[in-house]
Amino acid sequence: MTKLEELQAHLKALGPVAVAVSGGVDSMTLAWIAHRVNPRSQIYHALSPAVPAQATERVQKYAQLESWNLHLINAGEIDDPDYVANPVNRCYFCKTNLYDTVTGHTALTVVSGTNTDDLGDYRPGLSAAKEHQVRHPYVDTGIDKACLRDIARSLGLNDLSDLPAAPCLSSRVTTGIAIDARLLPVINKVEQALWAALANQLPLEGIRCRIRPDGVVIQLQSDAEVQMDTGYARDAVRTARAILQDNGFSDLSRSVSVEPYERGSAFLIETLQVDQ
């Protein structure tokens, strides 16, 4: 039995499920398969300043094409002071709000796109999932990120299979700096503008617009020698400054720099003061 067949059998055994979909490859592929296995499954997507607009558009596009039973919800995390404070376990409060909302709408088993690679990271959101009895079909069937990308390709979901990792926009804000709902879409605008400007010039794998106590840092995931070329760095800084200024964040535009991409560099684990 292939991993895809094992996953399909597992989902069939679960019956119709409620899939929490962010818009990334993991949850989108799971939603596609879950709906094909059981069309009575429900798809839940949270509308939030922390969710990139293009992710929501992707979910809505697939929902229309595949006739998903899509529920667009407001999980309300932006109204939660524990989330807005941006502690090291911010994701716990995000997922708590999300799963509280989803389980308030449905009696179906809630499933997530968590894969086995995720288990090796510090992911406080998994504690919230456990508290809400959320199932993780990829974990249950031993599927990691590379495998699920292969599954997406085998299903012809090529626009999903090669999507870069895209954690929520709040992940760009350094731990301890309060989350500003007005700033999150602007962060997305900066990243999308830089993708459009640089993707055809550089072998880019990722772009992050990081908010730090001392200013804004643009991180480019590319060849180390190319990405720090003065011309590319200058263009990235100019673009970011213009967008920040045009959207009411002139104070942040005064200090913008460029550096190599570093995964999780806005996350300060040393500030951990909680048990989740």
PDB file of C-alpha atoms in Angstrom:
ATOM      1  CA  MET A   1       0.000   0.000   0.000  1.00  0.00           C
ATOM      2  CA  THR A   2       1.377   3.413  -0.947  1.00  0.00           C
ATOM      3  CA  LYS A   3       1.398   6.321   1.498  1.00  0.00           C
ATOM      4  CA  LEU A   4      -1.406   7.957  -0.475  1.00  0.00           C
ATOM      5  CA  GLU A   5      -3.506   4.794  -0.264  1.00  0.00           C
ATOM      6  CA  GLU A   6      -2.743   4.516   3.451  1.00  0.00           C
ATOM      7  CA  LEU A   7      -3.803   8.137   3.960  1.00  0.00           C
ATOM      8  CA  GLN A   8      -6.994   7.641   1.968  1.00  0.00           C
ATOM      9  CA  ALA A   9      -7.863   4.506   3.974  1.00  0.00           C
ATOM     10  CA  HIS A  10      -7.216   6.365   7.225  1.00  0.00           C
ATOM     11  CA  LEU A  11      -9.457   9.254   6.218  1.00  0.00           C
ATOM     12  CA  LYS A  12     -12.159   6.873   5.060  1.00  0.00           C
ATOM     13  CA  ALA A  13     -12.096   5.223   8.477  1.00  0.00           C
ATOM     14  CA  LEU A  14     -12.469   8.611  10.173  1.00  0.00           C
ATOM     15  CA  GLY A  15     -15.601   9.362   8.152  1.00  0.00           C
ATOM     16  CA  PRO A  16     -16.459  12.934   7.162  1.00  0.00           C
ATOM     17  CA  VAL A  17     -14.049  15.326   8.839  1.00  0.00           C
ATOM     18  CA  ALA A  18     -13.657  19.063   9.393  1.00  0.00           C
ATOM     19  CA  VAL A  19     -10.367  20.167   7.840  1.00  0.00           C
ATOM     20  CA  ALA A  20      -8.708  23.291   9.222  1.00  0.00           C
ATOM     21  CA  VAL A  21      -7.146  24.859   6.117  1.00  0.00           C
ATOM     22  CA  SER A  22      -4.570  27.651   6.162  1.00  0.00           C
ATOM     23  CA  GLY A  23      -3.976  27.759   2.407  1.00  0.00           C
ATOM     24  CA  GLY A  24      -0.573  26.054   2.389  1.00  0.00           C
ATOM     25  CA  VAL A  25       0.404  22.819   0.688  1.00  0.00           C
ATOM     26  CA  ASP A  26      -0.107  20.662   3.800  1.00  0.00           C
ATOM     27  CA  SER A  27      -3.679  21.545   4.672  1.00  0.00           C
ATOM     28  CA  MET A  28      -4.797  22.174   1.081  1.00  0.00           C
ATOM     29  CA  THR A  29      -3.661  18.723  -0.050  1.00  0.00           C
ATOM     30  CA  LEU A  30      -5.321  17.155   2.981  1.00  0.00           C
ATOM     31  CA  ALA A  31      -8.574  18.995   2.256  1.00  0.00           C
ATOM     32  CA  TRP A  32      -8.502  17.889  -1.383  1.00  0.00           C
ATOM     33  CA  ILE A  33      -8.023  14.238  -0.433  1.00  0.00           C
ATOM     34  CA  ALA A  34     -10.494  14.319   2.486  1.00  0.00           C
ATOM     35  CA  HIS A  35     -13.217  15.765   0.270  1.00  0.00           C
ATOM     36  CA  ARG A  36     -12.569  13.219  -2.471  1.00  0.00           C
ATOM     37  CA  VAL A  37     -12.708  10.395   0.078  1.00  0.00           C
ATOM     38  CA  ASN A  38     -15.870  11.747   1.699  1.00  0.00           C
ATOM     39  CA  PRO A  39     -17.688  14.686   0.040  1.00  0.00           C
ATOM     40  CA  ARG A  40     -19.571  15.334   3.292  1.00  0.00           C
ATOM     41  CA  SER A  41     -16.343  16.627   4.830  1.00  0.00           C
ATOM     42  CA  GLN A  42     -16.260  20.307   5.781  1.00  0.00           C
ATOM     43  CA  ILE A  43     -13.455  22.790   5.141  1.00  0.00           C
ATOM     44  CA  TYR A  44     -12.764  25.647   7.582  1.00  0.00           C
ATOM     45  CA  HIS A  45     -10.583  28.640   6.748  1.00  0.00           C
ATOM     46  CA  ALA A  46      -9.965  31.511   9.151  1.00  0.00           C
ATOM     47  CA  LEU A  47     -10.048  35.043   7.793  1.00  0.00           C
ATOM     48  CA  SER A  48      -7.460  37.063   9.668  1.00  0.00           C
ATOM     49  CA  PRO A  49      -4.909  39.865   9.202  1.00  0.00           C
ATOM     50  CA  ALA A  50      -2.315  37.169   9.941  1.00  0.00           C
ATOM     51  CA  VAL A  51      -3.388  35.083   6.925  1.00  0.00           C
ATOM     52  CA  PRO A  52      -1.934  36.252   3.580  1.00  0.00           C
ATOM     53  CA  ALA A  53      -4.602  37.365   1.118  1.00  0.00           C
ATOM     54  CA  GLN A  54      -3.227  35.010  -1.535  1.00  0.00           C
ATOM     55  CA  ALA A  55      -3.749  32.045   0.812  1.00  0.00           C
ATOM     56  CA  THR A  56      -7.426  32.931   1.248  1.00  0.00           C
ATOM     57  CA  GLU A  57      -7.789  33.370  -2.505  1.00  0.00           C
ATOM     58  CA  ARG A  58      -6.248  29.933  -3.047  1.00  0.00           C
ATOM     59  CA  VAL A  59      -8.689  28.308  -0.630  1.00  0.00           C
ATOM     60  CA  GLN A  60     -11.672  29.986  -2.273  1.00  0.00           C
ATOM     61  CA  LYS A  61     -10.479  28.999  -5.746  1.00  0.00           C
ATOM     62  CA  TYR A  62     -10.186  25.330  -4.794  1.00  0.00           C
ATOM     63  CA  ALA A  63     -13.482  25.413  -2.927  1.00  0.00           C
ATOM     64  CA  GLN A  64     -15.219  26.572  -6.090  1.00  0.00           C
ATOM     65  CA  LEU A  65     -13.425  24.129  -8.362  1.00  0.00           C
ATOM     66  CA  GLU A  66     -13.902  21.134  -6.071  1.00  0.00           C
ATOM     67  CA  SER A  67     -17.332  22.052  -4.635  1.00  0.00           C
ATOM     68  CA  TRP A  68     -16.017  22.065  -1.080  1.00  0.00           C
ATOM     69  CA  ASN A  69     -18.354  22.770   1.793  1.00  0.00           C
ATOM     70  CA  LEU A  70     -16.267  25.788   2.758  1.00  0.00           C
ATOM     71  CA  HIS A  71     -16.798  27.763   5.949  1.00  0.00           C
ATOM     72  CA  LEU A  72     -14.988  31.114   6.225  1.00  0.00           C
ATOM     73  CA  ILE A  73     -14.665  31.952   9.906  1.00  0.00           C
ATOM     74  CA  ASN A  74     -13.256  34.620  12.176  1.00  0.00           C
ATOM     75  CA  ALA A  75     -11.316  32.814  14.867  1.00  0.00           C
ATOM     76  CA  GLY A  76     -10.893  36.053  16.820  1.00  0.00           C
ATOM     77  CA  GLU A  77      -7.262  35.634  17.796  1.00  0.00           C
ATOM     78  CA  ILE A  78      -6.585  39.321  17.079  1.00  0.00           C
ATOM     79  CA  ASP A  79      -9.037  40.157  19.885  1.00  0.00           C
ATOM     80  CA  ASP A  80      -7.197  37.882  22.325  1.00  0.00           C
ATOM     81  CA  PRO A  81      -4.737  39.906  24.462  1.00  0.00           C
ATOM     82  CA  ASP A  82      -2.658  36.782  25.110  1.00  0.00           C
ATOM     83  CA  TYR A  83      -2.122  36.377  21.354  1.00  0.00           C
ATOM     84  CA  VAL A  84      -1.541  40.082  20.700  1.00  0.00           C
ATOM     85  CA  ALA A  85       1.157  40.195  23.397  1.00  0.00           C
ATOM     86  CA  ASN A  86       3.142  37.836  21.130  1.00  0.00           C
ATOM     87  CA  PRO A  87       4.679  35.556  23.752  1.00  0.00           C
ATOM     88  CA  VAL A  88       6.843  32.638  22.752  1.00  0.00           C
ATOM     89  CA  ASN A  89       3.768  30.388  22.796  1.00  0.00           C
ATOM     90  CA  ARG A  90       1.656  32.752  20.662  1.00  0.00           C
ATOM     91  CA  CYS A  91       0.693  29.831  18.407  1.00  0.00           C
ATOM     92  CA  TYR A  92      -0.992  28.142  21.355  1.00  0.00           C
ATOM     93  CA  PHE A  93      -3.434  31.048  21.667  1.00  0.00           C
ATOM     94  CA  CYS A  94      -3.905  31.217  17.903  1.00  0.00           C
ATOM     95  CA  LYS A  95      -4.802  27.551  17.623  1.00  0.00           C
ATOM     96  CA  THR A  96      -6.926  27.634  20.762  1.00  0.00           C
ATOM     97  CA  ASN A  97      -9.055  30.376  19.216  1.00  0.00           C
ATOM     98  CA  LEU A  98      -9.159  28.536  15.888  1.00  0.00           C
ATOM     99  CA  TYR A  99     -10.193  25.161  17.291  1.00  0.00           C
ATOM    100  CA  ASP A 100     -12.656  26.738  19.717  1.00  0.00           C
ATOM    101  CA  THR A 101     -14.340  28.356  16.727  1.00  0.00           C
ATOM    102  CA  VAL A 102     -14.287  25.294  14.470  1.00  0.00           C
ATOM    103  CA  THR A 103     -15.597  22.931  17.140  1.00  0.00           C
ATOM    104  CA  GLY A 104     -18.304  25.482  17.878  1.00  0.00           C
ATOM    105  CA  HIS A 105     -19.502  25.095  14.276  1.00  0.00           C
ATOM    106  CA  THR A 106     -19.293  21.333  13.797  1.00  0.00           C
ATOM    107  CA  ALA A 107     -19.486  17.988  15.576  1.00  0.00           C
ATOM    108  CA  LEU A 108     -17.190  16.347  13.003  1.00  0.00           C
ATOM    109  CA  THR A 109     -13.681  15.229  13.891  1.00  0.00           C
ATOM    110  CA  VAL A 110     -11.306  18.135  13.263  1.00  0.00           C
ATOM    111  CA  VAL A 111      -8.129  17.328  11.331  1.00  0.00           C
ATOM    112  CA  SER A 112      -5.018  19.394  10.615  1.00  0.00           C
ATOM    113  CA  GLY A 113      -2.210  19.354   8.065  1.00  0.00           C
ATOM    114  CA  THR A 114       0.500  18.706  10.646  1.00  0.00           C
ATOM    115  CA  ASN A 115       3.121  16.291   9.264  1.00  0.00           C
ATOM    116  CA  THR A 116       5.844  14.269  10.967  1.00  0.00           C
ATOM    117  CA  ASP A 117       8.506  16.922  10.309  1.00  0.00           C
ATOM    118  CA  ASP A 118       6.519  19.337  12.464  1.00  0.00           C
ATOM    119  CA  LEU A 119       6.930  17.124  15.507  1.00  0.00           C
ATOM    120  CA  GLY A 120      10.622  17.991  15.736  1.00  0.00           C
ATOM    121  CA  ASP A 121       9.980  21.717  16.244  1.00  0.00           C
ATOM    122  CA  TYR A 122       8.686  23.674  19.200  1.00  0.00           C
ATOM    123  CA  ARG A 123       5.032  23.984  18.188  1.00  0.00           C
ATOM    124  CA  PRO A 124       2.787  25.093  21.045  1.00  0.00           C
ATOM    125  CA  GLY A 125      -0.160  24.940  18.669  1.00  0.00           C
ATOM    126  CA  LEU A 126       0.006  21.161  18.978  1.00  0.00           C
ATOM    127  CA  SER A 127      -0.916  21.485  22.651  1.00  0.00           C
ATOM    128  CA  ALA A 128      -4.070  23.352  21.644  1.00  0.00           C
ATOM    129  CA  ALA A 129      -4.801  20.652  19.074  1.00  0.00           C
ATOM    130  CA  LYS A 130      -4.463  17.936  21.704  1.00  0.00           C
ATOM    131  CA  GLU A 131      -6.822  19.801  24.037  1.00  0.00           C
ATOM    132  CA  HIS A 132      -9.427  19.873  21.253  1.00  0.00           C
ATOM    133  CA  GLN A 133      -8.922  16.225  20.170  1.00  0.00           C
ATOM    134  CA  VAL A 134      -7.703  17.324  16.735  1.00  0.00           C
ATOM    135  CA  ARG A 135      -6.395  14.485  14.585  1.00  0.00           C
ATOM    136  CA  HIS A 136      -3.300  14.696  12.381  1.00  0.00           C
ATOM    137  CA  PRO A 137      -3.736  12.234   9.479  1.00  0.00           C
ATOM    138  CA  TYR A 138      -0.254  12.812   8.064  1.00  0.00           C
ATOM    139  CA  VAL A 139       1.294  12.009  11.436  1.00  0.00           C
ATOM    140  CA  ASP A 140      -0.999   9.009  11.901  1.00  0.00           C
ATOM    141  CA  THR A 141       0.206   7.590   8.573  1.00  0.00           C
ATOM    142  CA  GLY A 142       3.882   8.579   8.873  1.00  0.00           C
ATOM    143  CA  ILE A 143       3.951  11.243   6.150  1.00  0.00           C
ATOM    144  CA  ASP A 144       6.596  13.973   6.178  1.00  0.00           C
ATOM    145  CA  LYS A 145       6.783  17.198   4.154  1.00  0.00           C
ATOM    146  CA  ALA A 146       8.673  15.711   1.225  1.00  0.00           C
ATOM    147  CA  CYS A 147       6.236  12.815   1.006  1.00  0.00           C
ATOM    148  CA  LEU A 148       3.150  15.032   1.071  1.00  0.00           C
ATOM    149  CA  ARG A 149       4.660  17.208  -1.672  1.00  0.00           C
ATOM    150  CA  ASP A 150       5.142  14.030  -3.718  1.00  0.00           C
ATOM    151  CA  ILE A 151       1.532  13.083  -3.023  1.00  0.00           C
ATOM    152  CA  ALA A 152       0.349  16.504  -4.206  1.00  0.00           C
ATOM    153  CA  ARG A 153       2.337  16.084  -7.452  1.00  0.00           C
ATOM    154  CA  SER A 154       0.958  12.591  -8.001  1.00  0.00           C
ATOM    155  CA  LEU A 155      -2.559  14.034  -7.751  1.00  0.00           C
ATOM    156  CA  GLY A 156      -1.790  16.743 -10.288  1.00  0.00           C
ATOM    157  CA  LEU A 157      -1.846  19.503  -7.657  1.00  0.00           C
ATOM    158  CA  ASN A 158       1.267  21.088  -9.087  1.00  0.00           C
ATOM    159  CA  ASP A 159       0.342  24.602  -8.011  1.00  0.00           C
ATOM    160  CA  LEU A 160       0.296  23.328  -4.424  1.00  0.00           C
ATOM    161  CA  SER A 161       3.206  20.902  -4.446  1.00  0.00           C
ATOM    162  CA  ASP A 162       5.877  23.566  -4.933  1.00  0.00           C
ATOM    163  CA  LEU A 163       4.423  26.244  -2.672  1.00  0.00           C
ATOM    164  CA  PRO A 164       7.134  27.642  -0.376  1.00  0.00           C
ATOM    165  CA  ALA A 165       6.663  27.390   3.362  1.00  0.00           C
ATOM    166  CA  ALA A 166       4.339  30.197   4.462  1.00  0.00           C
ATOM    167  CA  PRO A 167       3.751  30.447   8.203  1.00  0.00           C
ATOM    168  CA  CYS A 168       1.334  33.113   9.402  1.00  0.00           C
ATOM    169  CA  LEU A 169       2.320  36.743   9.102  1.00  0.00           C
ATOM    170  CA  SER A 170       2.564  37.145  12.876  1.00  0.00           C
ATOM    171  CA  SER A 171       5.594  34.853  12.731  1.00  0.00           C
ATOM    172  CA  ARG A 172       7.509  37.758  11.158  1.00  0.00           C
ATOM    173  CA  VAL A 173       7.211  39.795  14.362  1.00  0.00           C
ATOM    174  CA  THR A 174       9.919  39.183  16.950  1.00  0.00           C
ATOM    175  CA  THR A 175       8.700  37.537  20.136  1.00  0.00           C
ATOM    176  CA  GLY A 176       7.639  40.133  22.682  1.00  0.00           C
ATOM    177  CA  ILE A 177       6.704  42.843  20.171  1.00  0.00           C
ATOM    178  CA  ALA A 178       2.922  43.256  20.256  1.00  0.00           C
ATOM    179  CA  ILE A 179       1.061  42.114  17.148  1.00  0.00           C
ATOM    180  CA  ASP A 180      -0.378  45.070  15.225  1.00  0.00           C
ATOM    181  CA  ALA A 181      -3.249  43.893  13.022  1.00  0.00           C
ATOM    182  CA  ARG A 182      -2.726  46.901  10.720  1.00  0.00           C
ATOM    183  CA  LEU A 183       0.907  45.976  10.078  1.00  0.00           C
ATOM    184  CA  LEU A 184       0.451  42.321   9.122  1.00  0.00           C
ATOM    185  CA  PRO A 185      -1.065  42.926   5.638  1.00  0.00           C
ATOM    186  CA  VAL A 186       1.697  45.486   4.994  1.00  0.00           C
ATOM    187  CA  ILE A 187       4.320  42.838   5.768  1.00  0.00           C
ATOM    188  CA  ASN A 188       2.619  40.656   3.169  1.00  0.00           C
ATOM    189  CA  LYS A 189       2.630  43.502   0.640  1.00  0.00           C
ATOM    190  CA  VAL A 190       6.381  43.929   1.099  1.00  0.00           C
ATOM    191  CA  GLU A 191       7.070  40.229   0.625  1.00  0.00           C
ATOM    192  CA  GLN A 192       4.819  39.917  -2.418  1.00  0.00           C
ATOM    193  CA  ALA A 193       6.320  43.021  -4.037  1.00  0.00           C
ATOM    194  CA  LEU A 194       9.821  41.657  -3.539  1.00  0.00           C
ATOM    195  CA  TRP A 195       8.816  38.290  -4.998  1.00  0.00           C
ATOM    196  CA  ALA A 196       7.469  40.071  -8.069  1.00  0.00           C
ATOM    197  CA  ALA A 197      10.559  42.255  -8.400  1.00  0.00           C
ATOM    198  CA  LEU A 198      13.281  39.708  -7.683  1.00  0.00           C
ATOM    199  CA  ALA A 199      11.972  36.221  -8.506  1.00  0.00           C
ATOM    200  CA  ASN A 200      12.990  36.490 -12.162  1.00  0.00           C
ATOM    201  CA  GLN A 201      16.438  37.804 -11.247  1.00  0.00           C
ATOM    202  CA  LEU A 202      17.436  35.572  -8.343  1.00  0.00           C
ATOM    203  CA  PRO A 203      17.024  31.851  -7.587  1.00  0.00           C
ATOM    204  CA  LEU A 204      14.801  32.749  -4.639  1.00  0.00           C
ATOM    205  CA  GLU A 205      13.408  30.128  -2.294  1.00  0.00           C
ATOM    206  CA  GLY A 206      11.967  32.445   0.306  1.00  0.00           C
ATOM    207  CA  ILE A 207      11.502  36.046   1.424  1.00  0.00           C
ATOM    208  CA  ARG A 208      10.729  37.301   4.909  1.00  0.00           C
ATOM    209  CA  CYS A 209       9.996  40.820   6.107  1.00  0.00           C
ATOM    210  CA  ARG A 210      11.009  40.633   9.773  1.00  0.00           C
ATOM    211  CA  ILE A 211       9.926  43.181  12.381  1.00  0.00           C
ATOM    212  CA  ARG A 212      12.569  43.632  15.074  1.00  0.00           C
ATOM    213  CA  PRO A 213      13.006  46.031  18.002  1.00  0.00           C
ATOM    214  CA  ASP A 214      15.586  47.997  16.023  1.00  0.00           C
ATOM    215  CA  GLY A 215      13.750  48.066  12.682  1.00  0.00           C
ATOM    216  CA  VAL A 216      12.824  45.977   9.651  1.00  0.00           C
ATOM    217  CA  VAL A 217      15.000  43.253   8.154  1.00  0.00           C
ATOM    218  CA  ILE A 218      14.403  41.776   4.711  1.00  0.00           C
ATOM    219  CA  GLN A 219      15.679  38.206   4.535  1.00  0.00           C
ATOM    220  CA  LEU A 220      16.321  36.621   1.150  1.00  0.00           C
ATOM    221  CA  GLN A 221      16.702  32.862   0.841  1.00  0.00           C
ATOM    222  CA  SER A 222      18.968  32.501  -2.156  1.00  0.00           C
ATOM    223  CA  ASP A 223      22.599  32.060  -3.131  1.00  0.00           C
ATOM    224  CA  ALA A 224      24.624  33.691  -0.345  1.00  0.00           C
ATOM    225  CA  GLU A 225      26.874  35.663  -2.682  1.00  0.00           C
ATOM    226  CA  VAL A 226      24.116  36.794  -5.050  1.00  0.00           C
ATOM    227  CA  GLN A 227      21.525  37.780  -2.475  1.00  0.00           C
ATOM    228  CA  MET A 228      23.805  40.253  -0.728  1.00  0.00           C
ATOM    229  CA  ASP A 229      24.790  41.954  -3.979  1.00  0.00           C
ATOM    230  CA  THR A 230      24.622  45.671  -3.273  1.00  0.00           C
ATOM    231  CA  GLY A 231      22.216  46.372  -6.126  1.00  0.00           C
ATOM    232  CA  TYR A 232      19.661  43.744  -5.094  1.00  0.00           C
ATOM    233  CA  ALA A 233      19.891  44.757  -1.455  1.00  0.00           C
ATOM    234  CA  ARG A 234      19.432  48.422  -2.321  1.00  0.00           C
ATOM    235  CA  ASP A 235      16.374  47.647  -4.473  1.00  0.00           C
ATOM    236  CA  ALA A 236      14.856  45.513  -1.707  1.00  0.00           C
ATOM    237  CA  VAL A 237      15.356  48.271   0.856  1.00  0.00           C
ATOM    238  CA  ARG A 238      13.883  50.905  -1.475  1.00  0.00           C
ATOM    239  CA  THR A 239      10.806  48.774  -2.192  1.00  0.00           C
ATOM    240  CA  ALA A 240      10.185  47.943   1.465  1.00  0.00           C
ATOM    241  CA  ARG A 241      10.582  51.556   2.569  1.00  0.00           C
ATOM    242  CA  ALA A 242       8.135  52.824  -0.044  1.00  0.00           C
ATOM    243  CA  ILE A 243       5.455  50.298   0.924  1.00  0.00           C
ATOM    244  CA  LEU A 244       5.862  50.955   4.645  1.00  0.00           C
ATOM    245  CA  GLN A 245       5.637  54.701   4.111  1.00  0.00           C
ATOM    246  CA  ASP A 246       2.624  54.457   1.812  1.00  0.00           C
ATOM    247  CA  ASN A 247       0.764  52.366   4.379  1.00  0.00           C
ATOM    248  CA  GLY A 248       1.321  54.547   7.422  1.00  0.00           C
ATOM    249  CA  PHE A 249       4.473  53.012   8.893  1.00  0.00           C
ATOM    250  CA  SER A 250       7.033  55.723   8.185  1.00  0.00           C
ATOM    251  CA  ASP A 251       8.694  55.072  11.539  1.00  0.00           C
ATOM    252  CA  LEU A 252       9.559  51.508  10.511  1.00  0.00           C
ATOM    253  CA  SER A 253      10.715  52.620   7.059  1.00  0.00           C
ATOM    254  CA  ARG A 254      13.622  54.554   8.561  1.00  0.00           C
ATOM    255  CA  SER A 255      15.542  51.389   9.428  1.00  0.00           C
ATOM    256  CA  VAL A 256      15.395  48.697   6.755  1.00  0.00           C
ATOM    257  CA  SER A 257      18.242  46.288   6.045  1.00  0.00           C
ATOM    258  CA  VAL A 258      18.866  43.059   4.133  1.00  0.00           C
ATOM    259  CA  GLU A 259      20.430  39.831   5.348  1.00  0.00           C
ATOM    260  CA  PRO A 260      20.449  36.112   4.484  1.00  0.00           C
ATOM    261  CA  TYR A 261      17.346  34.115   5.358  1.00  0.00           C
ATOM    262  CA  GLU A 262      17.327  32.452   8.749  1.00  0.00           C
ATOM    263  CA  ARG A 263      14.438  30.176   9.641  1.00  0.00           C
ATOM    264  CA  GLY A 264      12.593  31.173  12.795  1.00  0.00           C
ATOM    265  CA  SER A 265      14.775  34.207  13.442  1.00  0.00           C
ATOM    266  CA  ALA A 266      11.873  36.217  14.859  1.00  0.00           C
ATOM    267  CA  PHE A 267      11.312  33.537  17.472  1.00  0.00           C
ATOM    268  CA  LEU A 268      13.108  34.062  20.798  1.00  0.00           C
ATOM    269  CA  ILE A 269      12.822  30.783  22.669  1.00  0.00           C
ATOM    270  CA  GLU A 270      14.946  32.148  25.525  1.00  0.00           C
ATOM    271  CA  THR A 271      11.983  34.297  26.577  1.00  0.00           C
ATOM    272  CA  LEU A 272       9.934  31.193  27.393  1.00  0.00           C
ATOM    273  CA  GLN A 273       8.104  31.698  30.678  1.00  0.00           C
ATOM    274  CA  VAL A 274       5.116  29.402  30.208  1.00  0.00           C
ATOM    275  CA  ASP A 275       4.341  25.720  30.412  1.00  0.00           C
ATOM    276  CA  GLN A 276       2.427  25.134  27.149  1.00  0.00           C
TER     277      GLN A 276
END
